[in-house]
């Protein structure tokens, strides 16, 4: 079967989701998991956009070995040179150069003529080609560009050395038939088009990113650009798990295959949700909690009689175990390690003694430890390399129906323990106020959400809070069987991320992005 490359842009376009900013260690944890998942290309960031992005691209390039590692770049000298330098240590380096081609972008954003854009594109590809063999060129807003002009631009950049041609539906405006037809026309008309890989890059503004990407594949595209859980600008990008499973489930329609290890889909989705705090809706295809749940009696009866009555995919195929209760407080280290292996979790960067200790503590506080708990534990541990300024040492919160909620908190700040107190409208509010007081920072809380990782009254609560300070917005994450503790951990995590942003003076990508 023909192979379709999976180009993952979770760390670049995905990070452009509001509040999805990740620090270097978090990006490395995602990149390692993406390699494990079997993606072909990782777009690690936009090296010229900030010091933080530059460092992330460099570190991802030095960490993964099988996938191609790219940095995004505009058609500017400084962008190209910085991107080339950032991917220097990659075993398989590449660059992704883009410039807009639609008249609307040319007139109202770039203020450039068609000839100037064409010259800039050729100049940039020629410059990058002196250093790199793998060159992707994107015509931003291609789906709203004049087809004759696209043919001209693509022919010129192929001649200059581009090896992959990307046709983005930047605004999520296209519909499947139209987007598929554009691929057909371009492949037929662009001289040299048979020497390159044609790539689809779709946004989900009208809910058609996955359908458009699949239409492109049916019309010759052999690369799909996507993100885990479909995160990304505005309504997001093509969801990796959805296109991959559509291709796998309907070989009769697509006749192609991907290199994705589908059993790693669910752990990857969980890791990203945990890091970014962007949770997956219950009814999200493939990775939502309800994606494989049969509620109606008639459906349950049908599934029990024969799975294929209502199931088109098996949950195990995407990494969801069917035997969900796995371990408890009597489970030994051997069973614990064996289960992590069965789940295919990447434990290379994890101190197994510490994870096992934390597992024992968790098993003491809740009866059943589920696969989802284990995935969360390993994800938290694999992020421990982050240089955290603040650490939660102690928390005591009191409340009753008559007394004002009161919190006593101890934090370790730069290695020194500092205690403080706070009162508030509720226990979580009191706790956040105490932490803010001690840290001397008062970010604005924009969103607070709590979700049970598994079922039952002893479930671990996973809290995410979106906070803003001085123009930076970050999401903090915390999980614990006690949701007030989970909230405190999430808030402290958010403060650490704000500190990281301050240190790296990381500009929000929107200011410098495409
Ligand atoms: O959506 C888009 O056009 C992009 C380009 C930079 C490829 O993300
Ligand atoms: Zn995009």
mmCIF file with all atom_site columns, N, CA and C in Angstrom, residues 220-279:
data_model
loop_
_atom_site.group_PDB
_atom_site.id
_atom_site.type_symbol
_atom_site.label_atom_id
_atom_site.label_alt_id
_atom_site.label_comp_id
_atom_site.label_asym_id
_atom_site.label_entity_id
_atom_site.label_seq_id
_atom_site.pdbx_PDB_ins_code
_atom_site.Cartn_x
_atom_site.Cartn_y
_atom_site.Cartn_z
_atom_site.occupancy
_atom_site.B_iso_or_equiv
_atom_site.pdbx_formal_charge
_atom_site.auth_seq_id
_atom_site.auth_comp_id
_atom_site.auth_asym_id
_atom_site.auth_atom_id
_atom_site.pdbx_PDB_model_num
ATOM 1   N N  . UNK A 1 220 ? -4.211  12.401 -4.146 1.00 0.00 ? 220 UNK A N  1
ATOM 2   C CA . UNK A 1 220 ? -2.756  12.345 -4.367 1.00 0.00 ? 220 UNK A CA 1
ATOM 3   C C  . UNK A 1 220 ? -1.872  12.900 -3.276 1.00 0.00 ? 220 UNK A C  1
ATOM 4   N N  . UNK A 1 221 ? -2.433  13.579 -2.265 1.00 0.00 ? 221 UNK A N  1
ATOM 5   C CA . UNK A 1 221 ? -1.556  14.078 -1.186 1.00 0.00 ? 221 UNK A CA 1
ATOM 6   C C  . UNK A 1 221 ? -0.955  12.874 -0.481 1.00 0.00 ? 221 UNK A C  1
ATOM 7   N N  . UNK A 1 222 ? 0.321   12.967 -0.123 1.00 0.00 ? 222 UNK A N  1
ATOM 8   C CA . UNK A 1 222 ? 0.970   11.859 0.592  1.00 0.00 ? 222 UNK A CA 1
ATOM 9   C C  . UNK A 1 222 ? 1.612   12.342 1.896  1.00 0.00 ? 222 UNK A C  1
ATOM 10  N N  . UNK A 1 223 ? 1.150   13.478 2.360  1.00 0.00 ? 223 UNK A N  1
ATOM 11  C CA . UNK A 1 223 ? 1.511   13.925 3.711  1.00 0.00 ? 223 UNK A CA 1
ATOM 12  C C  . UNK A 1 223 ? 0.316   14.667 4.299  1.00 0.00 ? 223 UNK A C  1
ATOM 13  N N  . UNK A 1 224 ? 0.020   14.379 5.575  1.00 0.00 ? 224 UNK A N  1
ATOM 14  C CA . UNK A 1 224 ? -1.026  15.124 6.276  1.00 0.00 ? 224 UNK A CA 1
ATOM 15  C C  . UNK A 1 224 ? -0.373  15.834 7.449  1.00 0.00 ? 224 UNK A C  1
ATOM 16  N N  . UNK A 1 225 ? -0.631  17.135 7.567  1.00 0.00 ? 225 UNK A N  1
ATOM 17  C CA . UNK A 1 225 ? -0.118  17.903 8.696  1.00 0.00 ? 225 UNK A CA 1
ATOM 18  C C  . UNK A 1 225 ? -1.231  17.964 9.734  1.00 0.00 ? 225 UNK A C  1
ATOM 19  N N  . UNK A 1 226 ? -0.912  17.606 10.954 1.00 0.00 ? 226 UNK A N  1
ATOM 20  C CA . UNK A 1 226 ? -1.964  17.481 11.960 1.00 0.00 ? 226 UNK A CA 1
ATOM 21  C C  . UNK A 1 226 ? -1.406  17.678 13.360 1.00 0.00 ? 226 UNK A C  1
ATOM 22  N N  . UNK A 1 227 ? -2.313  17.727 14.329 1.00 0.00 ? 227 UNK A N  1
ATOM 23  C CA . UNK A 1 227 ? -1.894  17.874 15.726 1.00 0.00 ? 227 UNK A CA 1
ATOM 24  C C  . UNK A 1 227 ? -2.617  16.839 16.579 1.00 0.00 ? 227 UNK A C  1
ATOM 25  N N  . UNK A 1 228 ? -2.005  16.503 17.700 1.00 0.00 ? 228 UNK A N  1
ATOM 26  C CA . UNK A 1 228 ? -2.635  15.583 18.646 1.00 0.00 ? 228 UNK A CA 1
ATOM 27  C C  . UNK A 1 228 ? -3.862  16.285 19.238 1.00 0.00 ? 228 UNK A C  1
ATOM 28  N N  . UNK A 1 229 ? -4.957  15.592 19.312 1.00 0.00 ? 229 UNK A N  1
ATOM 29  C CA . UNK A 1 229 ? -6.233  16.112 19.827 1.00 0.00 ? 229 UNK A CA 1
ATOM 30  C C  . UNK A 1 229 ? -6.781  17.270 18.985 1.00 0.00 ? 229 UNK A C  1
ATOM 31  N N  . UNK A 1 230 ? -6.144  17.529 17.834 1.00 0.00 ? 230 UNK A N  1
ATOM 32  C CA . UNK A 1 230 ? -6.630  18.602 16.949 1.00 0.00 ? 230 UNK A CA 1
ATOM 33  C C  . UNK A 1 230 ? -6.428  19.997 17.510 1.00 0.00 ? 230 UNK A C  1
ATOM 34  N N  . UNK A 1 231 ? -5.472  20.174 18.465 1.00 0.00 ? 231 UNK A N  1
ATOM 35  C CA . UNK A 1 231 ? -5.302  21.525 19.018 1.00 0.00 ? 231 UNK A CA 1
ATOM 36  C C  . UNK A 1 231 ? -4.678  22.435 17.961 1.00 0.00 ? 231 UNK A C  1
ATOM 37  N N  . UNK A 1 232 ? -4.850  23.734 18.108 1.00 0.00 ? 232 UNK A N  1
ATOM 38  C CA . UNK A 1 232 ? -4.252  24.659 17.143 1.00 0.00 ? 232 UNK A CA 1
ATOM 39  C C  . UNK A 1 232 ? -4.978  25.980 17.116 1.00 0.00 ? 232 UNK A C  1
ATOM 40  N N  . UNK A 1 233 ? -4.501  26.874 16.278 1.00 0.00 ? 233 UNK A N  1
ATOM 41  C CA . UNK A 1 233 ? -5.101  28.205 16.110 1.00 0.00 ? 233 UNK A CA 1
ATOM 42  C C  . UNK A 1 233 ? -6.626  28.113 16.038 1.00 0.00 ? 233 UNK A C  1
ATOM 43  N N  . UNK A 1 234 ? -7.304  29.011 16.657 1.00 0.00 ? 234 UNK A N  1
ATOM 44  C CA . UNK A 1 234 ? -8.775  29.112 16.604 1.00 0.00 ? 234 UNK A CA 1
ATOM 45  C C  . UNK A 1 234 ? -9.440  27.754 16.891 1.00 0.00 ? 234 UNK A C  1
ATOM 46  N N  . UNK A 1 235 ? -10.138 27.192 15.868 1.00 0.00 ? 235 UNK A N  1
ATOM 47  C CA . UNK A 1 235 ? -10.849 25.923 16.084 1.00 0.00 ? 235 UNK A CA 1
ATOM 48  C C  . UNK A 1 235 ? -9.919  24.718 15.949 1.00 0.00 ? 235 UNK A C  1
ATOM 49  N N  . UNK A 1 236 ? -8.649  24.970 15.732 1.00 0.00 ? 236 UNK A N  1
ATOM 50  C CA . UNK A 1 236 ? -7.674  23.874 15.719 1.00 0.00 ? 236 UNK A CA 1
ATOM 51  C C  . UNK A 1 236 ? -7.309  23.383 14.328 1.00 0.00 ? 236 UNK A C  1
ATOM 52  N N  . UNK A 1 237 ? -6.442  22.359 14.339 1.00 0.00 ? 237 UNK A N  1
ATOM 53  C CA . UNK A 1 237 ? -5.924  21.750 13.100 1.00 0.00 ? 237 UNK A CA 1
ATOM 54  C C  . UNK A 1 237 ? -6.575  20.383 12.908 1.00 0.00 ? 237 UNK A C  1
ATOM 55  N N  . UNK A 1 238 ? -6.209  19.720 11.835 1.00 0.00 ? 238 UNK A N  1
ATOM 56  C CA . UNK A 1 238 ? -6.631  18.341 11.603 1.00 0.00 ? 238 UNK A CA 1
ATOM 57  C C  . UNK A 1 238 ? -6.200  17.485 12.790 1.00 0.00 ? 238 UNK A C  1
ATOM 58  N N  . UNK A 1 239 ? -7.129  16.690 13.335 1.00 0.00 ? 239 UNK A N  1
ATOM 59  C CA . UNK A 1 239 ? -6.795  15.858 14.498 1.00 0.00 ? 239 UNK A CA 1
ATOM 60  C C  . UNK A 1 239 ? -6.069  14.607 14.018 1.00 0.00 ? 239 UNK A C  1
ATOM 61  N N  . UNK A 1 240 ? -4.851  14.410 14.519 1.00 0.00 ? 240 UNK A N  1
ATOM 62  C CA . UNK A 1 240 ? -4.033  13.258 14.113 1.00 0.00 ? 240 UNK A CA 1
ATOM 63  C C  . UNK A 1 240 ? -4.793  11.948 14.293 1.00 0.00 ? 240 UNK A C  1
ATOM 64  N N  . UNK A 1 241 ? -5.365  11.770 15.482 1.00 0.00 ? 241 UNK A N  1
ATOM 65  C CA . UNK A 1 241 ? -5.987  10.474 15.799 1.00 0.00 ? 241 UNK A CA 1
ATOM 66  C C  . UNK A 1 241 ? -7.162  10.183 14.862 1.00 0.00 ? 241 UNK A C  1
ATOM 67  N N  . UNK A 1 242 ? -7.862  11.242 14.420 1.00 0.00 ? 242 UNK A N  1
ATOM 68  C CA . UNK A 1 242 ? -9.024  11.013 13.548 1.00 0.00 ? 242 UNK A CA 1
ATOM 69  C C  . UNK A 1 242 ? -8.607  10.628 12.126 1.00 0.00 ? 242 UNK A C  1
ATOM 70  N N  . UNK A 1 243 ? -7.640  11.363 11.557 1.00 0.00 ? 243 UNK A N  1
ATOM 71  C CA . UNK A 1 243 ? -7.243  10.987 10.180 1.00 0.00 ? 243 UNK A CA 1
ATOM 72  C C  . UNK A 1 243 ? -6.592  9.617  10.165 1.00 0.00 ? 243 UNK A C  1
ATOM 73  N N  . UNK A 1 244 ? -5.756  9.363  11.169 1.00 0.00 ? 244 UNK A N  1
ATOM 74  C CA . UNK A 1 244 ? -5.044  8.079  11.184 1.00 0.00 ? 244 UNK A CA 1
ATOM 75  C C  . UNK A 1 244 ? -6.041  6.926  11.291 1.00 0.00 ? 244 UNK A C  1
ATOM 76  N N  . UNK A 1 245 ? -7.012  7.049  12.181 1.00 0.00 ? 245 UNK A N  1
ATOM 77  C CA . UNK A 1 245 ? -7.965  5.947  12.359 1.00 0.00 ? 245 UNK A CA 1
ATOM 78  C C  . UNK A 1 245 ? -8.933  5.836  11.181 1.00 0.00 ? 245 UNK A C  1
ATOM 79  N N  . UNK A 1 246 ? -9.239  6.956  10.524 1.00 0.00 ? 246 UNK A N  1
ATOM 80  C CA . UNK A 1 246 ? -10.087 6.877  9.321  1.00 0.00 ? 246 UNK A CA 1
ATOM 81  C C  . UNK A 1 246 ? -9.351  6.086  8.239  1.00 0.00 ? 246 UNK A C  1
ATOM 82  N N  . UNK A 1 247 ? -8.068  6.385  8.074  1.00 0.00 ? 247 UNK A N  1
ATOM 83  C CA . UNK A 1 247 ? -7.269  5.691  7.057  1.00 0.00 ? 247 UNK A CA 1
ATOM 84  C C  . UNK A 1 247 ? -7.161  4.204  7.381  1.00 0.00 ? 247 UNK A C  1
ATOM 85  N N  . UNK A 1 248 ? -6.977  3.906  8.690  1.00 0.00 ? 248 UNK A N  1
ATOM 86  C CA . UNK A 1 248 ? -6.812  2.501  9.076  1.00 0.00 ? 248 UNK A CA 1
ATOM 87  C C  . UNK A 1 248 ? -8.139  1.726  8.984  1.00 0.00 ? 248 UNK A C  1
ATOM 88  N N  . UNK A 1 249 ? -9.236  2.409  9.349  1.00 0.00 ? 249 UNK A N  1
ATOM 89  C CA . UNK A 1 249 ? -10.525 1.715  9.409  1.00 0.00 ? 249 UNK A CA 1
ATOM 90  C C  . UNK A 1 249 ? -11.157 1.549  8.023  1.00 0.00 ? 249 UNK A C  1
ATOM 91  N N  . UNK A 1 250 ? -10.812 2.462  7.079  1.00 0.00 ? 250 UNK A N  1
ATOM 92  C CA . UNK A 1 250 ? -11.433 2.386  5.753  1.00 0.00 ? 250 UNK A CA 1
ATOM 93  C C  . UNK A 1 250 ? -10.400 2.220  4.633  1.00 0.00 ? 250 UNK A C  1
ATOM 94  N N  . UNK A 1 251 ? -9.639  1.099  4.653  1.00 0.00 ? 251 UNK A N  1
ATOM 95  C CA . UNK A 1 251 ? -8.658  0.893  3.570  1.00 0.00 ? 251 UNK A CA 1
ATOM 96  C C  . UNK A 1 251 ? -9.358  0.796  2.212  1.00 0.00 ? 251 UNK A C  1
ATOM 97  N N  . UNK A 1 252 ? -10.637 0.380  2.238  1.00 0.00 ? 252 UNK A N  1
ATOM 98  C CA . UNK A 1 252 ? -11.389 0.268  0.984  1.00 0.00 ? 252 UNK A CA 1
ATOM 99  C C  . UNK A 1 252 ? -11.573 1.624  0.313  1.00 0.00 ? 252 UNK A C  1
ATOM 100 N N  . UNK A 1 253 ? -11.581 2.689  1.102  1.00 0.00 ? 253 UNK A N  1
ATOM 101 C CA . UNK A 1 253 ? -11.788 4.040  0.568  1.00 0.00 ? 253 UNK A CA 1
ATOM 102 C C  . UNK A 1 253 ? -10.483 4.756  0.266  1.00 0.00 ? 253 UNK A C  1
ATOM 103 N N  . UNK A 1 254 ? -9.479  4.550  1.143  1.00 0.00 ? 254 UNK A N  1
ATOM 104 C CA . UNK A 1 254 ? -8.264  5.361  1.009  1.00 0.00 ? 254 UNK A CA 1
ATOM 105 C C  . UNK A 1 254 ? -7.094  4.595  0.386  1.00 0.00 ? 254 UNK A C  1
ATOM 106 N N  . UNK A 1 255 ? -7.027  3.293  0.618  1.00 0.00 ? 255 UNK A N  1
ATOM 107 C CA . UNK A 1 255 ? -5.976  2.471  -0.011 1.00 0.00 ? 255 UNK A CA 1
ATOM 108 C C  . UNK A 1 255 ? -4.566  2.916  0.329  1.00 0.00 ? 255 UNK A C  1
ATOM 109 N N  . UNK A 1 256 ? -4.386  3.523  1.489  1.00 0.00 ? 256 UNK A N  1
ATOM 110 C CA . UNK A 1 256 ? -3.055  3.970  1.914  1.00 0.00 ? 256 UNK A CA 1
ATOM 111 C C  . UNK A 1 256 ? -2.851  3.556  3.362  1.00 0.00 ? 256 UNK A C  1
ATOM 112 N N  . UNK A 1 257 ? -1.605  3.685  3.833  1.00 0.00 ? 257 UNK A N  1
ATOM 113 C CA . UNK A 1 257 ? -1.363  3.389  5.254  1.00 0.00 ? 257 UNK A CA 1
ATOM 114 C C  . UNK A 1 257 ? -0.441  4.444  5.845  1.00 0.00 ? 257 UNK A C  1
ATOM 115 N N  . UNK A 1 258 ? -0.440  4.519  7.184  1.00 0.00 ? 258 UNK A N  1
ATOM 116 C CA . UNK A 1 258 ? 0.476   5.437  7.870  1.00 0.00 ? 258 UNK A CA 1
ATOM 117 C C  . UNK A 1 258 ? 1.429   4.578  8.700  1.00 0.00 ? 258 UNK A C  1
ATOM 118 N N  . UNK A 1 259 ? 2.459   5.199  9.240  1.00 0.00 ? 259 UNK A N  1
ATOM 119 C CA . UNK A 1 259 ? 3.402   4.445  10.085 1.00 0.00 ? 259 UNK A CA 1
ATOM 120 C C  . UNK A 1 259 ? 3.057   4.585  11.562 1.00 0.00 ? 259 UNK A C  1
ATOM 121 N N  . UNK A 1 260 ? 1.860   5.051  11.868 1.00 0.00 ? 260 UNK A N  1
ATOM 122 C CA . UNK A 1 260 ? 1.516   5.315  13.273 1.00 0.00 ? 260 UNK A CA 1
ATOM 123 C C  . UNK A 1 260 ? 1.257   4.011  14.034 1.00 0.00 ? 260 UNK A C  1
ATOM 124 N N  . UNK A 1 261 ? 1.850   3.938  15.239 1.00 0.00 ? 261 UNK A N  1
ATOM 125 C CA . UNK A 1 261 ? 1.595   2.816  16.139 1.00 0.00 ? 261 UNK A CA 1
ATOM 126 C C  . UNK A 1 261 ? 0.314   3.201  16.881 1.00 0.00 ? 261 UNK A C  1
ATOM 127 N N  . UNK A 1 262 ? -0.817  2.720  16.385 1.00 0.00 ? 262 UNK A N  1
ATOM 128 C CA . UNK A 1 262 ? -2.094  3.280  16.863 1.00 0.00 ? 262 UNK A CA 1
ATOM 129 C C  . UNK A 1 262 ? -2.309  3.050  18.362 1.00 0.00 ? 262 UNK A C  1
ATOM 130 N N  . UNK A 1 263 ? -1.680  2.012  18.926 1.00 0.00 ? 263 UNK A N  1
ATOM 131 C CA . UNK A 1 263 ? -1.831  1.752  20.373 1.00 0.00 ? 263 UNK A CA 1
ATOM 132 C C  . UNK A 1 263 ? -1.248  2.893  21.199 1.00 0.00 ? 263 UNK A C  1
ATOM 133 N N  . UNK A 1 264 ? -0.435  3.741  20.584 1.00 0.00 ? 264 UNK A N  1
ATOM 134 C CA . UNK A 1 264 ? 0.139   4.878  21.316 1.00 0.00 ? 264 UNK A CA 1
ATOM 135 C C  . UNK A 1 264 ? -0.734  6.137  21.212 1.00 0.00 ? 264 UNK A C  1
ATOM 136 N N  . UNK A 1 265 ? -1.867  6.034  20.518 1.00 0.00 ? 265 UNK A N  1
ATOM 137 C CA . UNK A 1 265 ? -2.698  7.231  20.327 1.00 0.00 ? 265 UNK A CA 1
ATOM 138 C C  . UNK A 1 265 ? -3.251  7.739  21.660 1.00 0.00 ? 265 UNK A C  1
ATOM 139 N N  . UNK A 1 266 ? -3.815  6.862  22.439 1.00 0.00 ? 266 UNK A N  1
ATOM 140 C CA . UNK A 1 266 ? -4.448  7.304  23.688 1.00 0.00 ? 266 UNK A CA 1
ATOM 141 C C  . UNK A 1 266 ? -3.417  7.861  24.690 1.00 0.00 ? 266 UNK A C  1
ATOM 142 N N  . UNK A 1 267 ? -2.284  7.136  24.950 1.00 0.00 ? 267 UNK A N  1
ATOM 143 C CA . UNK A 1 267 ? -1.288  7.730  25.853 1.00 0.00 ? 267 UNK A CA 1
ATOM 144 C C  . UNK A 1 267 ? -0.787  9.100  25.373 1.00 0.00 ? 267 UNK A C  1
ATOM 145 N N  . UNK A 1 268 ? -0.664  9.265  24.058 1.00 0.00 ? 268 UNK A N  1
ATOM 146 C CA . UNK A 1 268 ? -0.177  10.551 23.537 1.00 0.00 ? 268 UNK A CA 1
ATOM 147 C C  . UNK A 1 268 ? -1.205  11.653 23.796 1.00 0.00 ? 268 UNK A C  1
ATOM 148 N N  . UNK A 1 269 ? -2.470  11.306 23.562 1.00 0.00 ? 269 UNK A N  1
ATOM 149 C CA . UNK A 1 269 ? -3.543  12.273 23.781 1.00 0.00 ? 269 UNK A CA 1
ATOM 150 C C  . UNK A 1 269 ? -3.585  12.703 25.248 1.00 0.00 ? 269 UNK A C  1
ATOM 151 N N  . UNK A 1 270 ? -3.436  11.722 26.150 1.00 0.00 ? 270 UNK A N  1
ATOM 152 C CA . UNK A 1 270 ? -3.483  12.024 27.590 1.00 0.00 ? 270 UNK A CA 1
ATOM 153 C C  . UNK A 1 270 ? -2.307  12.911 27.999 1.00 0.00 ? 270 UNK A C  1
ATOM 154 N N  . UNK A 1 271 ? -1.127  12.563 27.467 1.00 0.00 ? 271 UNK A N  1
ATOM 155 C CA . UNK A 1 271 ? 0.067   13.336 27.843 1.00 0.00 ? 271 UNK A CA 1
ATOM 156 C C  . UNK A 1 271 ? -0.112  14.800 27.433 1.00 0.00 ? 271 UNK A C  1
ATOM 157 N N  . UNK A 1 272 ? -0.601  15.016 26.213 1.00 0.00 ? 272 UNK A N  1
ATOM 158 C CA . UNK A 1 272 ? -0.767  16.395 25.748 1.00 0.00 ? 272 UNK A CA 1
ATOM 159 C C  . UNK A 1 272 ? -1.813  17.132 26.587 1.00 0.00 ? 272 UNK A C  1
ATOM 160 N N  . UNK A 1 273 ? -2.923  16.460 26.880 1.00 0.00 ? 273 UNK A N  1
ATOM 161 C CA . UNK A 1 273 ? -3.978  17.113 27.672 1.00 0.00 ? 273 UNK A CA 1
ATOM 162 C C  . UNK A 1 273 ? -3.438  17.474 29.053 1.00 0.00 ? 273 UNK A C  1
ATOM 163 N N  . UNK A 1 274 ? -2.629  16.586 29.593 1.00 0.00 ? 274 UNK A N  1
ATOM 164 C CA . UNK A 1 274 ? -2.077  16.837 30.923 1.00 0.00 ? 274 UNK A CA 1
ATOM 165 C C  . UNK A 1 274 ? -1.115  18.023 30.906 1.00 0.00 ? 274 UNK A C  1
ATOM 166 N N  . UNK A 1 275 ? -0.303  18.096 29.869 1.00 0.00 ? 275 UNK A N  1
ATOM 167 C CA . UNK A 1 275 ? 0.686   19.176 29.809 1.00 0.00 ? 275 UNK A CA 1
ATOM 168 C C  . UNK A 1 275 ? 0.022   20.522 29.514 1.00 0.00 ? 275 UNK A C  1
ATOM 169 N N  . UNK A 1 276 ? -0.896  20.553 28.578 1.00 0.00 ? 276 UNK A N  1
ATOM 170 C CA . UNK A 1 276 ? -1.462  21.847 28.167 1.00 0.00 ? 276 UNK A CA 1
ATOM 171 C C  . UNK A 1 276 ? -2.679  22.245 28.994 1.00 0.00 ? 276 UNK A C  1
ATOM 172 N N  . UNK A 1 277 ? -3.326  21.276 29.623 1.00 0.00 ? 277 UNK A N  1
ATOM 173 C CA . UNK A 1 277 ? -4.559  21.584 30.344 1.00 0.00 ? 277 UNK A CA 1
ATOM 174 C C  . UNK A 1 277 ? -5.744  21.715 29.395 1.00 0.00 ? 277 UNK A C  1
ATOM 175 N N  . UNK A 1 278 ? -5.516  21.463 28.107 1.00 0.00 ? 278 UNK A N  1
ATOM 176 C CA . UNK A 1 278 ? -6.628  21.519 27.154 1.00 0.00 ? 278 UNK A CA 1
ATOM 177 C C  . UNK A 1 278 ? -7.241  20.125 27.121 1.00 0.00 ? 278 UNK A C  1
ATOM 178 N N  . UNK A 1 279 ? -8.353  19.992 27.819 1.00 0.00 ? 279 UNK A N  1
ATOM 179 C CA . UNK A 1 279 ? -8.933  18.658 27.950 1.00 0.00 ? 279 UNK A CA 1
ATOM 180 C C  . UNK A 1 279 ? -9.727  18.300 26.698 1.00 0.00 ? 279 UNK A C  1
#
